[in-house]
XYZ file of C-alpha atoms in Angstrom:
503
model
C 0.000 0.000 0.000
C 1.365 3.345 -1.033
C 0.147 7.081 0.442
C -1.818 7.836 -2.829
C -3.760 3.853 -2.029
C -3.860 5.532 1.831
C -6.243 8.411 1.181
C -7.979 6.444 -1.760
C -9.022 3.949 0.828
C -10.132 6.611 3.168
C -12.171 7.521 0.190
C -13.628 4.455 -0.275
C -14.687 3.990 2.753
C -16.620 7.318 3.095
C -14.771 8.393 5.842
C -16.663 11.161 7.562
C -13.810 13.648 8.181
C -12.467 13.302 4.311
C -13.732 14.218 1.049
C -12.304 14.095 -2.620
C -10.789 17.052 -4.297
C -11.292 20.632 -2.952
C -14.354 20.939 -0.926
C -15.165 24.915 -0.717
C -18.038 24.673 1.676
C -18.354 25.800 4.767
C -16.888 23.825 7.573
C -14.221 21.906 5.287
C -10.645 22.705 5.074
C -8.454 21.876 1.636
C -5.011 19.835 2.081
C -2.832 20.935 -0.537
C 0.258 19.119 -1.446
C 3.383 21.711 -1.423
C 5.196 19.563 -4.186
C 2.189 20.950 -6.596
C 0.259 23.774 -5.167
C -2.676 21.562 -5.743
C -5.358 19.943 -3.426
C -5.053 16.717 -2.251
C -8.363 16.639 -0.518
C -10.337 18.294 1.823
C -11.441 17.150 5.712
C -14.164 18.369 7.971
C -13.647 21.160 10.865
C -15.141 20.262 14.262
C -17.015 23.251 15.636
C -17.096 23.957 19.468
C -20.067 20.917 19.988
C -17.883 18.615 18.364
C -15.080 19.289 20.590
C -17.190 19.164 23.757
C -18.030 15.828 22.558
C -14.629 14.507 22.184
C -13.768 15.890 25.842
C -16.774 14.698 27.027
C -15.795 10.869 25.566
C -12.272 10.980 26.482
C -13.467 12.015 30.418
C -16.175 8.793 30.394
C -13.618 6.909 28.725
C -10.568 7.522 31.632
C -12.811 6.413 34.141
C -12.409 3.088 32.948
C -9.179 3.266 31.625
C -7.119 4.811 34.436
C -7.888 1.451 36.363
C -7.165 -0.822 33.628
C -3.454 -2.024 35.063
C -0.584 -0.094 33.238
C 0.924 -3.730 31.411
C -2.681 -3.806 30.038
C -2.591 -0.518 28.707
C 0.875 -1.430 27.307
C -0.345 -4.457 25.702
C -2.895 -2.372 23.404
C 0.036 0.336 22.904
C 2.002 -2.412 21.807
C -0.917 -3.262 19.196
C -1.101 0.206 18.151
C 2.197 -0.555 17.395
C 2.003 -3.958 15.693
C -0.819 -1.706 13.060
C 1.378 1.025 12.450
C 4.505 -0.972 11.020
C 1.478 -2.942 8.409
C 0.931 0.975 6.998
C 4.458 2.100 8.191
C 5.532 2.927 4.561
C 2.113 4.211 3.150
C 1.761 6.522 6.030
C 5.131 7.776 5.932
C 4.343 8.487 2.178
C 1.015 10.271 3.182
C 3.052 12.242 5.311
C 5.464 12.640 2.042
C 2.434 14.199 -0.179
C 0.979 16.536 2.483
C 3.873 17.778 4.261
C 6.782 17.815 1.554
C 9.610 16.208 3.461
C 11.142 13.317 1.464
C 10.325 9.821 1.416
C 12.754 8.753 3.486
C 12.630 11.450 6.350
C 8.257 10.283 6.264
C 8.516 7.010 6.449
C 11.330 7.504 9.294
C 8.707 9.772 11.016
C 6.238 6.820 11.637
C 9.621 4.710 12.586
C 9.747 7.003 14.992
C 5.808 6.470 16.408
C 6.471 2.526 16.497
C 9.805 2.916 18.213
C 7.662 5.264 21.043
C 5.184 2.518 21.189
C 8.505 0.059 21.907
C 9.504 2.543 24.575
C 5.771 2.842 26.148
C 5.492 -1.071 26.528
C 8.144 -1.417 28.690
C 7.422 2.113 30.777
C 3.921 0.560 31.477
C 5.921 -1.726 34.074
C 8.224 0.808 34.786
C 5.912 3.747 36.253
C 8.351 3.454 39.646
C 7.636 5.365 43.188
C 10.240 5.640 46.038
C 10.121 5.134 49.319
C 11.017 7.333 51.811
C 12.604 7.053 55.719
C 9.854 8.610 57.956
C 11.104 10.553 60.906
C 8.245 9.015 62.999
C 8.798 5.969 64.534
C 6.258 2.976 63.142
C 5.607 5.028 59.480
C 6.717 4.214 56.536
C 6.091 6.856 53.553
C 6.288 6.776 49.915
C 5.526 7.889 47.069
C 3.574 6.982 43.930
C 2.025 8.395 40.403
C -1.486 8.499 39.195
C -2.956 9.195 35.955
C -3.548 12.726 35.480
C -6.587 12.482 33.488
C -7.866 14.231 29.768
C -4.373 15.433 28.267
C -5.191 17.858 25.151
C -1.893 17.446 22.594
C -1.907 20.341 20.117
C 0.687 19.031 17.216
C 2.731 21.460 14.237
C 2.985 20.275 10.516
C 6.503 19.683 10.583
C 6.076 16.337 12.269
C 2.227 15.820 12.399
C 2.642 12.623 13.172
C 5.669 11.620 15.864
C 4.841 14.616 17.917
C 1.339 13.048 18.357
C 3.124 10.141 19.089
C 5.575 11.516 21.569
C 2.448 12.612 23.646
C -0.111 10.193 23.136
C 1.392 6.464 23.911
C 3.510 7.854 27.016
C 0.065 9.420 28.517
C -1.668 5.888 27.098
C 0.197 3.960 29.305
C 0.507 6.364 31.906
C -3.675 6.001 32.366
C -4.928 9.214 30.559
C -7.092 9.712 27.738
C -6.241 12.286 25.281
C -7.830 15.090 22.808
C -5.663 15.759 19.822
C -6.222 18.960 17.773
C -3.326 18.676 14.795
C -2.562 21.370 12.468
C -4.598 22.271 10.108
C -2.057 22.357 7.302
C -1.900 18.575 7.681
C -5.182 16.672 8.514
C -4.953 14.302 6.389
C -2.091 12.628 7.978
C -3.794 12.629 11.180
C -7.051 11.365 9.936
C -4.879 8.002 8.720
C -2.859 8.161 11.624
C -5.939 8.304 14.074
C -8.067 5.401 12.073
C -5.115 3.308 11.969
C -4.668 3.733 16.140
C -8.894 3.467 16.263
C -8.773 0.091 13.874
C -7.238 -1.474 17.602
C -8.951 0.941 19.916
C -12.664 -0.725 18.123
C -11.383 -4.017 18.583
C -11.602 -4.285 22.411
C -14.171 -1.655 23.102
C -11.780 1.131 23.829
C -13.160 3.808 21.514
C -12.337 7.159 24.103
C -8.413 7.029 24.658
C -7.731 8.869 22.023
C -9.699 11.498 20.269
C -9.480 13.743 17.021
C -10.986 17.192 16.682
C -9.628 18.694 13.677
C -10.556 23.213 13.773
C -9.252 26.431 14.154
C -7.970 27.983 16.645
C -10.956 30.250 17.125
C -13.338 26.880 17.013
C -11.548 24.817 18.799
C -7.704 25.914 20.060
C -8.877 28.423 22.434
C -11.793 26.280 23.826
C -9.206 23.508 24.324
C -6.611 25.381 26.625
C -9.224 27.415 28.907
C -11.001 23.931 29.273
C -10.943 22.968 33.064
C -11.279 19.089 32.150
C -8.460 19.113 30.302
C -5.383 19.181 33.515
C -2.629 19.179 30.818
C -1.865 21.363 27.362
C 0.989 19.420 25.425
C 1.224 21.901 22.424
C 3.763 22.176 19.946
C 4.449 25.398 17.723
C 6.298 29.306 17.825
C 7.218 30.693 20.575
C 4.197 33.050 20.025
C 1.596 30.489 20.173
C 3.254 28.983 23.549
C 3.110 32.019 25.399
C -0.730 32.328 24.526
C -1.286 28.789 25.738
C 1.057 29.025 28.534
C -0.679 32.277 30.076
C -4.301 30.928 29.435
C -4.069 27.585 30.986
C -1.871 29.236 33.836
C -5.034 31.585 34.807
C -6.610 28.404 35.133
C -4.154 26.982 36.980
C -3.306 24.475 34.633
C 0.292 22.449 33.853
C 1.509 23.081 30.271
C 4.077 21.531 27.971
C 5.452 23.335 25.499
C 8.021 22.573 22.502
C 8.395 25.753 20.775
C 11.145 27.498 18.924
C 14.573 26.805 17.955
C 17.453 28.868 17.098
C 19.943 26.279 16.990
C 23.970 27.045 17.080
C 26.240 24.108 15.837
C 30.261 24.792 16.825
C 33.496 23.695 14.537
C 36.709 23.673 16.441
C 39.944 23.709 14.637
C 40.424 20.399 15.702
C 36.972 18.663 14.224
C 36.877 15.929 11.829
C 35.620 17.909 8.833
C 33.719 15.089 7.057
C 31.750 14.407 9.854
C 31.138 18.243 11.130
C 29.816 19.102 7.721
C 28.026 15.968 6.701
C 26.171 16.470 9.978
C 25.909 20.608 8.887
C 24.370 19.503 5.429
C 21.671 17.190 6.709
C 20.932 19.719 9.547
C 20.482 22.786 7.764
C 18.976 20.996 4.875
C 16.682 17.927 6.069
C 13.333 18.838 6.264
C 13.761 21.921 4.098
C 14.809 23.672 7.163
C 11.424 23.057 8.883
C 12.508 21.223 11.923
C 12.625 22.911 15.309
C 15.869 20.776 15.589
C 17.254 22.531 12.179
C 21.034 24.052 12.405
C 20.562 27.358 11.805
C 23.355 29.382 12.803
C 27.083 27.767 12.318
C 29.976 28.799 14.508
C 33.255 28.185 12.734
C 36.604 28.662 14.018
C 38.821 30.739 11.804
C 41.702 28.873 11.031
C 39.283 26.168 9.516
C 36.117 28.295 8.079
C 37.281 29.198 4.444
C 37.919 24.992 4.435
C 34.115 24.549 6.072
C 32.691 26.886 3.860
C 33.951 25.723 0.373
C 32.958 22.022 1.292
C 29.526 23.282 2.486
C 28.925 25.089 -0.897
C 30.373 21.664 -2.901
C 27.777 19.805 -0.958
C 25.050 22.132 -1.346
C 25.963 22.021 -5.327
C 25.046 18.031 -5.439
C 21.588 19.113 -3.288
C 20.496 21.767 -6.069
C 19.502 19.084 -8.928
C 18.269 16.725 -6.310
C 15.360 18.918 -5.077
C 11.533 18.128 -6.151
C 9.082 15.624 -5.806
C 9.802 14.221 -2.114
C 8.391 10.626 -2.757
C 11.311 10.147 -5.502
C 13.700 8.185 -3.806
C 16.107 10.700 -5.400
C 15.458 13.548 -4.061
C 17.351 15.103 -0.531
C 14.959 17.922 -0.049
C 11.113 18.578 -0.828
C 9.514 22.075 -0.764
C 8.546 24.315 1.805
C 4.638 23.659 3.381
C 3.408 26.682 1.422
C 3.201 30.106 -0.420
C 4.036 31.989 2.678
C 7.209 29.753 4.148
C 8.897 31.075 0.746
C 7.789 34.473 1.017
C 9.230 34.624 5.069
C 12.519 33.190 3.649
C 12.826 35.557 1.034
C 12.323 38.033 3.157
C 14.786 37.363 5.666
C 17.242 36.501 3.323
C 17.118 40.239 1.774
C 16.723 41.176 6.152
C 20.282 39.677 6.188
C 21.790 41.487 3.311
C 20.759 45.286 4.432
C 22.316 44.273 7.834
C 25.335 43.518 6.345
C 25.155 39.276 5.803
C 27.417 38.235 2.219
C 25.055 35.299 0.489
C 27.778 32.676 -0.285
C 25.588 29.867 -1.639
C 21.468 29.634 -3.025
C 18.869 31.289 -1.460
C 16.403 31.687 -4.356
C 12.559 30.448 -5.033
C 12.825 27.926 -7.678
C 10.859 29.066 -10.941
C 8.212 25.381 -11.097
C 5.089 24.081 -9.495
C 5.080 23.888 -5.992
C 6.595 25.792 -3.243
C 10.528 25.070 -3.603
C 13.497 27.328 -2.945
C 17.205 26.800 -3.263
C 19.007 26.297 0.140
C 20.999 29.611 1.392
C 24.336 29.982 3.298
C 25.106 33.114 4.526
C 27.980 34.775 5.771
C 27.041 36.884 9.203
C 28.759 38.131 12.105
C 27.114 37.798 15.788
C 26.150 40.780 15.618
C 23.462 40.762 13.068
C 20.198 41.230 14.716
C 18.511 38.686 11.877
C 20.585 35.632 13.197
C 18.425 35.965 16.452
C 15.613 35.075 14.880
C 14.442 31.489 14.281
C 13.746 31.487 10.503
C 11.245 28.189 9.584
C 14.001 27.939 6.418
C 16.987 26.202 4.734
C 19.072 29.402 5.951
C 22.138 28.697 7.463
C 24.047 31.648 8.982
C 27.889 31.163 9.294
C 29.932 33.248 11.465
C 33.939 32.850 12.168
C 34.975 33.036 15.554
C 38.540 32.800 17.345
C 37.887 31.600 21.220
C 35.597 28.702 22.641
C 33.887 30.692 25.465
C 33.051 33.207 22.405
C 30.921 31.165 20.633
C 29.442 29.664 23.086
C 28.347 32.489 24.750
C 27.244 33.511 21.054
C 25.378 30.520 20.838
C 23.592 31.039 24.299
C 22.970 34.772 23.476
C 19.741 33.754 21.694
C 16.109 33.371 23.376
C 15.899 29.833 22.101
C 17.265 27.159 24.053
C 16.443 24.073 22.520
C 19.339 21.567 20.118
C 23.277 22.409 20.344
C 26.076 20.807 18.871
C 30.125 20.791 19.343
C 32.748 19.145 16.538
C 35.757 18.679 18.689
C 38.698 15.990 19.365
C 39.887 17.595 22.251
C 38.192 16.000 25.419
C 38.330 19.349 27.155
C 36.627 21.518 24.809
C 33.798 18.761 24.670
C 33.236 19.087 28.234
C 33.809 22.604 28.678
C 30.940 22.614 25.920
C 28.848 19.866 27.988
C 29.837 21.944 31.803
C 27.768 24.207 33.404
C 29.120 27.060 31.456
C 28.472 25.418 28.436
C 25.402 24.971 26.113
C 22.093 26.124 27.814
C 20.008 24.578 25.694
C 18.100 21.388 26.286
C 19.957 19.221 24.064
C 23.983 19.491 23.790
C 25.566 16.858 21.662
C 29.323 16.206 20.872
C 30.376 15.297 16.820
C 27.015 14.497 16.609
C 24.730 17.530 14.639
C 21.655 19.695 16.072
C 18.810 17.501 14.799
C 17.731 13.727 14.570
C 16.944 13.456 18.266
C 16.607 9.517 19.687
C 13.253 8.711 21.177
C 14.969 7.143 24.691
C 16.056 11.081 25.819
C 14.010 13.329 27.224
C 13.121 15.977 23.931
C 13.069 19.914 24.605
C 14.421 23.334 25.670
C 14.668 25.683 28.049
C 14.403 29.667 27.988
C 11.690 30.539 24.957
C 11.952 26.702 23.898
C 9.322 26.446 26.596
C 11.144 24.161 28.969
C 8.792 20.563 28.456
C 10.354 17.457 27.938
C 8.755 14.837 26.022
C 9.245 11.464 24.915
C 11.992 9.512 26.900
C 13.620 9.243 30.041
C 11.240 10.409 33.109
C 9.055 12.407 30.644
C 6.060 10.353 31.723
C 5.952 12.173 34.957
C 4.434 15.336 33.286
C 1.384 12.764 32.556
C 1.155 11.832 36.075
C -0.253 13.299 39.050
C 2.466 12.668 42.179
C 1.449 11.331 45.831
C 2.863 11.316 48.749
C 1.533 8.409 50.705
C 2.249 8.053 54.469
C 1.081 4.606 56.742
C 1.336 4.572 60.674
C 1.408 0.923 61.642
C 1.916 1.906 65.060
C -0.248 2.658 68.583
C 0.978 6.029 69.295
C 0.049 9.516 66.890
C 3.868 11.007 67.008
C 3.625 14.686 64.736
C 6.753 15.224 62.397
C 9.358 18.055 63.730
C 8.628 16.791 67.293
C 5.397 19.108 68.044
C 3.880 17.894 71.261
C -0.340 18.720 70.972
C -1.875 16.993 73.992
């Protein structure tokens, strides 16, 4: 089954939220794939009753689920699992057609949703507490986790479907229910992503766990983070969309966590193995046609090796230039941008770099064809350009020389972003100075390893205007979980802790 056989079959079958072609009536919404500038096909907005439905089914639907035990809620993860690798390469395509990243980087994507599946199984017997020494005599304390209850996930097109993913089978196992609003420039994906996950959830009566309101964020995205049932916002997006959410559900009291924005800074000592540093450069500034929150943005290159980074960079970028179109040719290394107005923000940045004084070594240019494609840029800068402190959603890659370590990092920290860094070094000591408490202060910091292509075991996310969540591995789960502290007096006597005597 291919992506194209994907949406057919969602055709077919009448499915409720999808229609064929471009549907211009009211309460529809047109997918259009970036390769073309053409529709794909069109899917159904919920309105504000449809969302208070979903909610309402997801909070019936805990009630139930919350006590199922968490190796039987890993079980049916691990299903979920089992169903995405049978569409594992027609979903990744799907993701392909609507999105624009290439074949390989979409089918990777849903790698990426079965490998969190893998990782939720074995969490669902790993959801520890710890026990704690009372200072009464006869006690014993501990504590454990609960499920926290209706999590809303609000998702980005960049990776519409692993970000769902990220969320959804951690709080699965953790006992919560879930409402997932995705964006609206790719519902399609979610729509196959949601009835492949729902083909299980029918099977054993557990239609609830997770539910789909596709709408806009008048309709549905503001109803969803001042919503009381909903204890948790998970969203996704610019740093201007997470302060919204994070100030609405705060008046509410509410937890957030946000993934936003990413200006990230990869540094080139003099001492760095070249091939790697700019083979991991390439795919960094490049994969994804620049539209990862992980994408290397801003390149710090010492000066006794940048004229040598530079000229391989541009050779590289030379054998990308023929090798951008159509992302589901195996061929191709980079699709186009999502749409009409990615290219116009690029543009304009690009020509924002040159009045401030950046030198455009390599690309940069919309690409005269269908579709929404541009040629990757490298640009000279200086850290002193006020552009470079922007997060551009573009294959822009600002280079800028510097002489000391402590320089460019505190160049790379000067930025509001705090999410991916990266250091090419041999010497031990510049790794960890990098890696040290005066190092990177961003949420990832790798060594010869690039900015983007984060594994699924770490926790994921950034700190300052990055939003400071972490999602995906290592203890994320907690965010899903309510904590308790749980003390037992086995005793005959009612000793208070710090010693008070109240007879």
């Amino acid at each position: 089954m291919t992506g194209h056989d994907l949406l057919h079959q969602l055709q077919l079958d009448r499915h409720p939220l999808v229609r064929t072609g471009a549907c211009r009536e009211p309460g529809w919404i047109v997918s259009e794939n970036p390769s073309a500038g053409e529709a794909i096909a069109s899917a159904r907005l919920a309105d504000r009753i449809a969302f208070d439905a979903a909610v309402a089914s997801a909070s019936q639907r805990f009630r139930t689920w919350r006590m199922a035990p968490a190796p039987k809620r890993g079980e049916i993860v691990r299903l979920i699992g089992l169903a995405l690798r049978e569409k594992r390469e027609a979903l990744g395509e799907l993701i392909s057609l609507e999105m624009g990243k290439i074949r390989a980087e979409g089918i990777g994507e849903i790698q990426e949703c079965i490998d969190i599946c893998d990782f939720a199984v074995g969490l669902s017997r790993q959801l520890y507490g710890m026990t704690t020494h009372s200072e009464r005599p006869r006690h014993r304390m501990y504590e454990q986790w609960h499920p926290l209850g209706v999590i809303g996930i609000i998702t980005a097109f960049n990776f519409p479907a692993a970000v769902w993913a990220w969320n959804a089978m951690i709080a699965a196992v953790c006992g919560d229910t879930m409402v997932w609003k995705p964006s609206l420039l790719t519902p399609l994906t979610a729509i196959a992503l949601h009835e492949t996950v729902e083909s299980v959830m029918r099977r054993h009566d557990l239609e609830g766990v997770f539910e789909l309101v596709i709408g806009t964020d008048e309709q549905v995205g503001e109803a969803m983070i001042r919503d009381r049932r909903l204890p948790l916002i998970s969203a996704t997006g610019s740093c201007r969309m997470g302060r919204h959410v994070g100030q609405v559900v705060a008046a509410r009291l509410g937890r957030t966590l946000l993934e936003l924005g990413g200006n990230n800074a990869l540094i080139i000592c003099d001492d760095a193995d070249l091939d790697l540093a700019v083979r991991a450069v390439v795919f960094g500034a490049v994969g994804t046609t620049g539209q990862r929150c992980t994408t290397t943005r801003r390149l710090f290159v010492q000066r006794g090796v940048a004229e040598e980074v530079v000229s391989r960079l541009k050779r590289a970028y030379e054998t990308i230039l023929p090798r951008i179109g159509d992302p589901l040719d195996p061929k191709t290394l980079m699709g186009p941008m999502i749409h009409a107005n990615a290219v116009e923000t690029m543009m304009k940045a690009i020509e924002t770099a040159k009045r401030q004084g950046g030198e455009i070594l390599f690309g940069g240019k919309r690409l005269d064809r269908p579709g929404h494609f541009v040629e990757p840029a490298i640009i000279r800068a200086t850290a002193s350009l006020p552009i470079i402190r922007e997060e551009t959603f573009a294959p822009i890659l600002y280079v800028i020389e510097f002489d000391d370590l402590d320089e460019a990092i505190a160049q790379q920290n000067s930025v509001d972003q705090g999410l991916s860094s990266a250091i090419f070094t041999d010497s031990v000591r510049r790794a960890e100075r990098f890696l040290s408490h005066a190092g990177s202060d961003c949420g990832i910091a790798n060594v010869n390893i690039g900015t983007s292509g984060a594994e699924i075991g770490g926790a994921f996310g950034g700190e300052k205007d990055t939003g400071g969540g972490r999602e995906s591995g290592s203890d994320a789960w907690k965010a899903y979980m309510r904590r308790q502290t749980c003390t037992i007096n086995w005793g005959e006597d009612l000793p208070l802790a710090q010693g008070i005597e109240f007879e």
